[in-house]
Amino acid sequence: MPDLIEKAAKQISEAKSVVALTGAGISVESGIPPFRGKGGLWEKIDPMSVAHIDALKKDPEMVWRVLIKSMKLVLDEARPNAGHIGLAELEKLGILQTVITQNVDGLHQMAGNSDVIEFHGTFAWQRCMECNQSIETSQVDMTTIPPQCACGGILRPDAVFFGEMIPAEELMRSQKASANCDIMIVIGTSAMVEPAASMPFVAKNNNAVIIEINPEPTQLTTRISDLSLMGSAGSIMPRLVKAVQKRLEPL
Ligand code: OAD
């Protein structure tokens, strides 16, 4: 592993443009459970019954009670971990340009990254299903579930549910960032949900090097990852950043 980290650090320190793609795994060490695998949310609840747009339209109260309210309680407590902080440090070093994240938890921004594309939207905002007005989640009165907009419509998180399109601007910016980077660091995603899962392929097709950080092999590992750093984001990222910093120091 030390050799692999050194190899990754060399490539990262010599790159012109580095982009990160992150998934639920980077936030596991912040106390947010992932979706798939051991302890995953989709082991406990069926995503098609509670995280599909049709379920939200049909029974918003159930979706609020089973999914949104419990997710909100977990997200309210979460703070960035060493994985998020490592990505913010890579930006400070002038190396990392953009983070494309599938997460709705806002932890990359909290850690200090300034260009974060929220591919699946955010839980920090709600919008009205009737008038489309947005309101910060922290300002929403949750005494009645589902909470309501001033117009009487029902509020929903400004996040992408199954069956919904990825917001056009986020999709376009992600495709562009993926096509133009020479390294993509892929952290904590099973790469099973499209179109986010295609971003490493877009990068690879444009000759980028793919560096993967994940304790488990994924769909990408044997297919397109050039370097697979097998471990948790919170343990690998600080070592990787340290190795990059060392290479950038004048001799
Ligand atoms: P998944 O839950 O599918 O995958 C999480 C990945 O993180 C797995 O590959 C784990 O091995 C890895 N992992 C676990 N702990 C880790 C750690 N400490 N450090 C690094 N990696 C770790 O999550 P996503 O790939 O993000 O979409 O899922 C993609 C989308 O599916 C989500 O955005 C969500 C979900 O349904 C929507 O709800 C639209």
mmCIF file of C-alpha atoms and ligand atoms in Angstrom:
data_model
loop_
_atom_site.group_PDB
_atom_site.id
_atom_site.type_symbol
_atom_site.label_atom_id
_atom_site.label_comp_id
_atom_site.label_asym_id
_atom_site.label_seq_id
_atom_site.Cartn_x
_atom_site.Cartn_y
_atom_site.Cartn_z
ATOM 1 C CA MET A 1 0.000 0.000 0.000
ATOM 2 C CA PRO A 2 2.736 2.613 0.781
ATOM 3 C CA ASP A 3 4.033 2.054 -2.782
ATOM 4 C CA LEU A 4 0.572 2.550 -4.278
ATOM 5 C CA ILE A 5 0.053 5.752 -2.290
ATOM 6 C CA GLU A 6 3.437 7.051 -3.493
ATOM 7 C CA LYS A 7 2.531 6.157 -7.073
ATOM 8 C CA ALA A 8 -0.809 7.971 -6.781
ATOM 9 C CA ALA A 9 0.863 10.989 -5.127
ATOM 10 C CA LYS A 10 3.399 11.241 -7.968
ATOM 11 C CA GLN A 11 0.674 11.220 -10.605
ATOM 12 C CA ILE A 12 -1.483 13.703 -8.685
ATOM 13 C CA SER A 13 1.385 16.135 -8.063
ATOM 14 C CA GLU A 14 2.298 16.113 -11.777
ATOM 15 C CA ALA A 15 -1.284 16.484 -13.050
ATOM 16 C CA LYS A 16 -2.700 19.649 -14.567
ATOM 17 C CA SER A 17 -6.307 19.020 -13.725
ATOM 18 C CA VAL A 18 -7.644 16.748 -10.985
ATOM 19 C CA VAL A 19 -11.320 16.057 -10.365
ATOM 20 C CA ALA A 20 -12.879 13.898 -7.631
ATOM 21 C CA LEU A 21 -16.058 11.848 -7.885
ATOM 22 C CA THR A 22 -17.451 10.897 -4.496
ATOM 23 C CA GLY A 23 -20.234 8.705 -3.197
ATOM 24 C CA ALA A 24 -21.813 7.707 0.090
ATOM 25 C CA GLY A 25 -18.655 5.870 1.228
ATOM 26 C CA ILE A 26 -16.748 9.105 1.840
ATOM 27 C CA SER A 27 -19.347 10.111 4.434
ATOM 28 C CA VAL A 28 -19.523 6.756 6.260
ATOM 29 C CA GLU A 29 -16.841 7.893 8.723
ATOM 30 C CA SER A 30 -18.999 10.964 9.409
ATOM 31 C CA GLY A 31 -21.736 8.652 10.683
ATOM 32 C CA ILE A 32 -23.891 8.562 7.541
ATOM 33 C CA PRO A 33 -24.705 5.015 6.440
ATOM 34 C CA PRO A 34 -24.155 4.087 2.768
ATOM 35 C CA PHE A 35 -26.973 2.837 0.499
ATOM 36 C CA ARG A 36 -25.604 -0.565 -0.518
ATOM 37 C CA GLY A 37 -23.653 -3.286 1.244
ATOM 38 C CA LYS A 38 -23.368 -4.008 4.943
ATOM 39 C CA GLY A 39 -25.443 -1.609 7.057
ATOM 40 C CA GLY A 40 -26.697 0.084 3.886
ATOM 41 C CA LEU A 41 -29.992 1.998 3.871
ATOM 42 C CA TRP A 42 -31.399 -0.028 0.962
ATOM 43 C CA GLU A 43 -30.974 -3.197 3.081
ATOM 44 C CA LYS A 44 -33.551 -1.785 5.497
ATOM 45 C CA ILE A 45 -35.938 -0.040 3.120
ATOM 46 C CA ASP A 46 -36.894 -0.682 -0.475
ATOM 47 C CA PRO A 47 -35.689 2.279 -2.541
ATOM 48 C CA MET A 48 -38.434 1.841 -5.153
ATOM 49 C CA SER A 49 -41.165 2.113 -2.481
ATOM 50 C CA VAL A 50 -39.721 5.144 -0.670
ATOM 51 C CA ALA A 51 -37.063 6.874 -2.797
ATOM 52 C CA HIS A 52 -38.887 6.883 -6.131
ATOM 53 C CA ILE A 53 -40.589 10.063 -7.327
ATOM 54 C CA ASP A 54 -43.864 8.142 -7.796
ATOM 55 C CA ALA A 55 -43.840 7.146 -4.103
ATOM 56 C CA LEU A 56 -43.237 10.772 -3.081
ATOM 57 C CA LYS A 57 -46.125 11.984 -5.247
ATOM 58 C CA LYS A 58 -48.474 9.233 -4.105
ATOM 59 C CA ASP A 59 -47.738 9.261 -0.378
ATOM 60 C CA PRO A 60 -45.512 12.198 0.671
ATOM 61 C CA GLU A 61 -46.314 11.678 4.344
ATOM 62 C CA MET A 62 -44.974 8.097 4.267
ATOM 63 C CA VAL A 63 -41.825 9.153 2.364
ATOM 64 C CA TRP A 64 -41.231 11.990 4.834
ATOM 65 C CA ARG A 65 -41.682 9.668 7.814
ATOM 66 C CA VAL A 66 -39.729 6.661 6.523
ATOM 67 C CA LEU A 67 -36.932 8.355 4.576
ATOM 68 C CA ILE A 68 -36.593 12.117 4.685
ATOM 69 C CA LYS A 69 -37.043 12.814 8.398
ATOM 70 C CA SER A 70 -34.637 10.087 9.495
ATOM 71 C CA MET A 71 -32.059 11.118 6.897
ATOM 72 C CA LYS A 72 -32.342 14.722 8.038
ATOM 73 C CA LEU A 73 -31.677 13.747 11.672
ATOM 74 C CA VAL A 74 -28.500 11.878 10.643
ATOM 75 C CA LEU A 75 -27.304 14.672 8.326
ATOM 76 C CA ASP A 76 -27.878 17.348 10.995
ATOM 77 C CA GLU A 77 -25.282 15.651 13.218
ATOM 78 C CA ALA A 78 -22.682 14.900 10.526
ATOM 79 C CA ARG A 79 -19.378 16.762 10.225
ATOM 80 C CA PRO A 80 -16.619 16.347 7.614
ATOM 81 C CA ASN A 81 -14.117 13.551 8.269
ATOM 82 C CA ALA A 82 -10.481 13.142 7.212
ATOM 83 C CA GLY A 83 -11.617 12.050 3.729
ATOM 84 C CA HIS A 84 -13.494 15.305 3.050
ATOM 85 C CA ILE A 85 -10.745 17.354 4.694
ATOM 86 C CA GLY A 86 -8.117 15.680 2.487
ATOM 87 C CA LEU A 87 -10.001 16.773 -0.643
ATOM 88 C CA ALA A 88 -10.235 20.336 0.693
ATOM 89 C CA GLU A 89 -6.472 20.279 1.300
ATOM 90 C CA LEU A 90 -5.867 19.123 -2.277
ATOM 91 C CA GLU A 91 -7.848 22.159 -3.449
ATOM 92 C CA LYS A 92 -5.804 24.467 -1.191
ATOM 93 C CA LEU A 93 -2.628 23.048 -2.741
ATOM 94 C CA GLY A 94 -3.969 24.177 -6.126
ATOM 95 C CA ILE A 95 -4.335 20.582 -7.320
ATOM 96 C CA LEU A 96 -8.010 19.653 -7.102
ATOM 97 C CA GLN A 97 -10.394 21.705 -9.201
ATOM 98 C CA THR A 98 -13.818 20.188 -8.832
ATOM 99 C CA VAL A 99 -15.633 17.670 -6.665
ATOM 100 C CA ILE A 100 -18.544 15.883 -8.316
ATOM 101 C CA THR A 101 -20.535 14.336 -5.493
ATOM 102 C CA GLN A 102 -23.535 12.053 -5.441
ATOM 103 C CA ASN A 103 -24.027 12.948 -1.785
ATOM 104 C CA VAL A 104 -26.688 15.352 -0.553
ATOM 105 C CA ASP A 105 -25.008 16.029 2.812
ATOM 106 C CA GLY A 106 -23.073 19.246 2.052
ATOM 107 C CA LEU A 107 -19.945 17.913 3.805
ATOM 108 C CA HIS A 108 -17.531 18.797 0.977
ATOM 109 C CA GLN A 109 -18.552 22.460 1.180
ATOM 110 C CA MET A 110 -18.327 22.316 4.979
ATOM 111 C CA ALA A 111 -14.776 20.913 4.663
ATOM 112 C CA GLY A 112 -13.808 23.838 2.411
ATOM 113 C CA ASN A 113 -14.072 22.717 -1.219
ATOM 114 C CA SER A 114 -15.337 25.618 -3.313
ATOM 115 C CA ASP A 115 -16.370 23.945 -6.564
ATOM 116 C CA VAL A 116 -18.747 21.133 -5.653
ATOM 117 C CA ILE A 117 -21.186 19.773 -8.214
ATOM 118 C CA GLU A 118 -24.116 18.217 -6.361
ATOM 119 C CA PHE A 119 -25.062 15.582 -8.902
ATOM 120 C CA HIS A 120 -28.035 14.310 -6.893
ATOM 121 C CA GLY A 121 -28.993 17.681 -5.423
ATOM 122 C CA THR A 122 -28.987 18.603 -1.759
ATOM 123 C CA PHE A 123 -30.855 18.103 1.502
ATOM 124 C CA ALA A 124 -29.930 21.621 2.609
ATOM 125 C CA TRP A 125 -32.864 23.048 0.615
ATOM 126 C CA GLN A 126 -36.500 22.097 0.199
ATOM 127 C CA ARG A 127 -38.757 23.113 -2.639
ATOM 128 C CA CYS A 128 -42.507 23.277 -2.930
ATOM 129 C CA MET A 129 -44.115 20.577 -5.061
ATOM 130 C CA GLU A 130 -46.804 23.122 -6.066
ATOM 131 C CA CYS A 131 -45.182 26.546 -6.581
ATOM 132 C CA ASN A 132 -41.510 25.462 -6.779
ATOM 133 C CA GLN A 133 -40.459 28.064 -4.175
ATOM 134 C CA SER A 134 -37.249 27.062 -2.341
ATOM 135 C CA ILE A 135 -36.606 27.307 1.380
ATOM 136 C CA GLU A 136 -33.597 26.342 3.475
ATOM 137 C CA THR A 137 -34.210 23.081 5.312
ATOM 138 C CA SER A 138 -33.088 24.679 8.588
ATOM 139 C CA GLN A 139 -35.971 27.201 8.250
ATOM 140 C CA VAL A 140 -38.684 24.589 7.688
ATOM 141 C CA ASP A 141 -41.293 24.055 10.386
ATOM 142 C CA MET A 142 -41.367 20.283 10.891
ATOM 143 C CA THR A 143 -44.169 20.176 13.445
ATOM 144 C CA THR A 144 -46.490 18.771 10.807
ATOM 145 C CA ILE A 145 -45.297 16.048 8.450
ATOM 146 C CA PRO A 146 -45.123 16.487 5.532
ATOM 147 C CA PRO A 147 -44.095 20.127 6.036
ATOM 148 C CA GLN A 148 -45.840 22.737 3.939
ATOM 149 C CA CYS A 149 -44.885 25.769 1.905
ATOM 150 C CA ALA A 150 -46.557 29.134 2.620
ATOM 151 C CA CYS A 151 -48.776 28.425 -0.442
ATOM 152 C CA GLY A 152 -50.094 25.217 1.169
ATOM 153 C CA GLY A 153 -48.136 22.912 -1.153
ATOM 154 C CA ILE A 154 -45.970 20.096 0.186
ATOM 155 C CA LEU A 155 -42.222 20.571 0.552
ATOM 156 C CA ARG A 156 -39.703 18.050 -0.705
ATOM 157 C CA PRO A 157 -35.894 17.950 -0.543
ATOM 158 C CA ASP A 158 -34.122 19.560 -3.483
ATOM 159 C CA ALA A 159 -32.567 16.149 -4.145
ATOM 160 C CA VAL A 160 -32.924 13.720 -7.023
ATOM 161 C CA PHE A 161 -35.300 10.819 -6.428
ATOM 162 C CA PHE A 162 -35.258 7.621 -8.475
ATOM 163 C CA GLY A 163 -37.190 8.200 -11.700
ATOM 164 C CA GLU A 164 -36.091 11.846 -11.901
ATOM 165 C CA MET A 165 -33.627 13.491 -14.253
ATOM 166 C CA ILE A 166 -30.264 14.793 -13.103
ATOM 167 C CA PRO A 167 -30.448 18.621 -13.162
ATOM 168 C CA ALA A 168 -29.212 19.674 -16.629
ATOM 169 C CA GLU A 169 -26.543 22.097 -15.462
ATOM 170 C CA GLU A 170 -25.016 19.660 -12.954
ATOM 171 C CA LEU A 171 -24.967 16.909 -15.579
ATOM 172 C CA MET A 172 -23.351 19.147 -18.200
ATOM 173 C CA ARG A 173 -20.743 20.548 -15.819
ATOM 174 C CA SER A 174 -19.896 17.042 -14.563
ATOM 175 C CA GLN A 175 -19.462 15.695 -18.071
ATOM 176 C CA LYS A 176 -17.231 18.626 -18.961
ATOM 177 C CA ALA A 177 -15.108 18.329 -15.804
ATOM 178 C CA SER A 178 -14.775 14.561 -16.341
ATOM 179 C CA ALA A 179 -13.784 14.955 -19.987
ATOM 180 C CA ASN A 180 -11.183 17.625 -19.218
ATOM 181 C CA CYS A 181 -9.356 16.195 -16.200
ATOM 182 C CA ASP A 182 -6.179 14.200 -16.403
ATOM 183 C CA ILE A 183 -6.784 12.459 -13.090
ATOM 184 C CA MET A 184 -10.077 11.426 -11.558
ATOM 185 C CA ILE A 185 -10.014 10.325 -7.912
ATOM 186 C CA VAL A 186 -13.081 8.146 -7.317
ATOM 187 C CA ILE A 187 -13.907 7.790 -3.635
ATOM 188 C CA GLY A 188 -16.567 5.748 -1.863
ATOM 189 C CA THR A 189 -18.956 4.943 -4.672
ATOM 190 C CA SER A 190 -20.187 1.539 -5.775
ATOM 191 C CA ALA A 191 -20.570 3.086 -9.271
ATOM 192 C CA MET A 192 -23.885 1.329 -9.764
ATOM 193 C CA VAL A 193 -26.178 4.284 -10.326
ATOM 194 C CA GLU A 194 -26.253 5.994 -13.707
ATOM 195 C CA PRO A 195 -25.441 8.497 -15.037
ATOM 196 C CA ALA A 196 -22.980 9.280 -12.201
ATOM 197 C CA ALA A 197 -21.335 5.895 -12.735
ATOM 198 C CA SER A 198 -20.436 6.919 -16.295
ATOM 199 C CA MET A 199 -18.291 9.879 -15.258
ATOM 200 C CA PRO A 200 -15.129 7.782 -14.682
ATOM 201 C CA PHE A 201 -15.661 6.269 -18.161
ATOM 202 C CA VAL A 202 -15.964 9.754 -19.665
ATOM 203 C CA ALA A 203 -12.676 10.643 -17.937
ATOM 204 C CA LYS A 204 -10.965 7.428 -18.995
ATOM 205 C CA ASN A 205 -12.097 7.841 -22.620
ATOM 206 C CA ASN A 206 -10.342 11.198 -22.555
ATOM 207 C CA ASN A 207 -7.115 9.594 -21.312
ATOM 208 C CA ALA A 208 -7.457 10.408 -17.620
ATOM 209 C CA VAL A 209 -5.874 8.205 -14.972
ATOM 210 C CA ILE A 210 -8.441 6.744 -12.566
ATOM 211 C CA ILE A 211 -7.406 6.470 -8.914
ATOM 212 C CA GLU A 212 -9.940 4.662 -6.765
ATOM 213 C CA ILE A 213 -10.235 4.787 -2.975
ATOM 214 C CA ASN A 214 -12.593 2.207 -1.517
ATOM 215 C CA PRO A 215 -12.268 -0.630 1.017
ATOM 216 C CA GLU A 216 -14.084 -2.962 -1.421
ATOM 217 C CA PRO A 217 -13.670 -3.665 -5.127
ATOM 218 C CA THR A 218 -16.339 -1.998 -7.296
ATOM 219 C CA GLN A 219 -17.669 -2.058 -10.854
ATOM 220 C CA LEU A 220 -14.687 0.124 -11.780
ATOM 221 C CA THR A 221 -11.833 -1.680 -10.077
ATOM 222 C CA THR A 222 -10.899 -4.250 -12.669
ATOM 223 C CA ARG A 223 -12.431 -2.433 -15.627
ATOM 224 C CA ILE A 224 -10.911 1.028 -15.593
ATOM 225 C CA SER A 225 -9.151 1.887 -12.323
ATOM 226 C CA ASP A 226 -5.440 2.436 -12.883
ATOM 227 C CA LEU A 227 -4.673 2.515 -9.174
ATOM 228 C CA SER A 228 -6.888 1.013 -6.524
ATOM 229 C CA LEU A 229 -6.135 2.199 -2.990
ATOM 230 C CA MET A 230 -8.083 -0.272 -0.898
ATOM 231 C CA GLY A 231 -9.045 1.267 2.412
ATOM 232 C CA SER A 232 -11.375 3.788 3.971
ATOM 233 C CA ALA A 233 -11.362 7.390 2.745
ATOM 234 C CA GLY A 234 -10.563 8.604 6.259
ATOM 235 C CA SER A 235 -7.427 6.487 6.478
ATOM 236 C CA ILE A 236 -6.144 6.789 2.889
ATOM 237 C CA MET A 237 -6.742 10.498 2.168
ATOM 238 C CA PRO A 238 -4.472 11.949 4.902
ATOM 239 C CA ARG A 239 -1.638 9.649 3.775
ATOM 240 C CA LEU A 240 -2.179 10.573 0.149
ATOM 241 C CA VAL A 241 -2.266 14.323 0.868
ATOM 242 C CA LYS A 242 0.900 14.069 2.969
ATOM 243 C CA ALA A 243 2.701 12.241 0.153
ATOM 244 C CA VAL A 244 1.539 14.875 -2.372
ATOM 245 C CA GLN A 245 2.651 17.728 -0.084
ATOM 246 C CA LYS A 246 6.104 16.165 0.268
ATOM 247 C CA ARG A 247 6.500 16.076 -3.489
ATOM 248 C CA LEU A 248 5.520 19.722 -3.821
ATOM 249 C CA GLU A 249 8.049 20.936 -1.221
ATOM 250 C CA PRO A 250 11.156 22.539 -2.673
ATOM 251 C CA LEU A 251 14.241 20.294 -2.246
HETATM 252 P P1 OAD B 1 -23.273 3.070 -2.309
HETATM 253 O O1 OAD B 1 -23.894 2.867 -0.978
HETATM 254 O O2 OAD B 1 -23.851 2.357 -3.471
HETATM 255 O O3 OAD B 1 -21.733 2.667 -2.246
HETATM 256 C C1 OAD B 1 -20.901 3.087 -1.191
HETATM 257 C C2 OAD B 1 -19.470 2.676 -1.508
HETATM 258 O O4 OAD B 1 -18.639 3.205 -0.506
HETATM 259 C C3 OAD B 1 -19.241 1.159 -1.548
HETATM 260 O O5 OAD B 1 -18.480 0.822 -2.689
HETATM 261 C C4 OAD B 1 -18.420 0.906 -0.257
HETATM 262 O O6 OAD B 1 -17.484 -0.165 -0.416
HETATM 263 C C5 OAD B 1 -17.704 2.228 -0.091
HETATM 264 N N1 OAD B 1 -17.306 2.563 1.296
HETATM 265 C C6 OAD B 1 -17.862 2.152 2.461
HETATM 266 N N2 OAD B 1 -17.215 2.709 3.507
HETATM 267 C C7 OAD B 1 -16.241 3.500 2.980
HETATM 268 C C8 OAD B 1 -15.253 4.347 3.544
HETATM 269 N N3 OAD B 1 -15.122 4.502 4.866
HETATM 270 N N4 OAD B 1 -14.412 5.007 2.705
HETATM 271 C C9 OAD B 1 -14.530 4.858 1.359
HETATM 272 N N5 OAD B 1 -15.443 4.074 0.779
HETATM 273 C C10 OAD B 1 -16.298 3.404 1.569
HETATM 274 O O7 OAD B 1 -23.224 4.660 -2.531
HETATM 275 P P2 OAD B 1 -23.156 5.489 -3.890
HETATM 276 O O8 OAD B 1 -22.262 4.848 -4.864
HETATM 277 O O9 OAD B 1 -22.880 6.887 -3.500
HETATM 278 O O10 OAD B 1 -28.850 8.022 -5.200
HETATM 279 O O11 OAD B 1 -24.640 5.366 -4.393
HETATM 280 C C11 OAD B 1 -25.026 6.077 -5.517
HETATM 281 C C12 OAD B 1 -26.456 6.543 -5.405
HETATM 282 O O12 OAD B 1 -27.308 5.459 -5.050
HETATM 283 C C13 OAD B 1 -26.704 7.542 -4.290
HETATM 284 O O13 OAD B 1 -26.350 8.870 -4.626
HETATM 285 C C14 OAD B 1 -28.180 7.416 -4.076
HETATM 286 C C15 OAD B 1 -28.274 5.899 -4.076
HETATM 287 O O14 OAD B 1 -29.495 5.357 -4.403
HETATM 288 C C16 OAD B 1 -30.096 8.464 -5.104
HETATM 289 O O15 OAD B 1 -30.737 8.359 -4.076
HETATM 290 C C17 OAD B 1 -30.626 9.080 -6.364
#
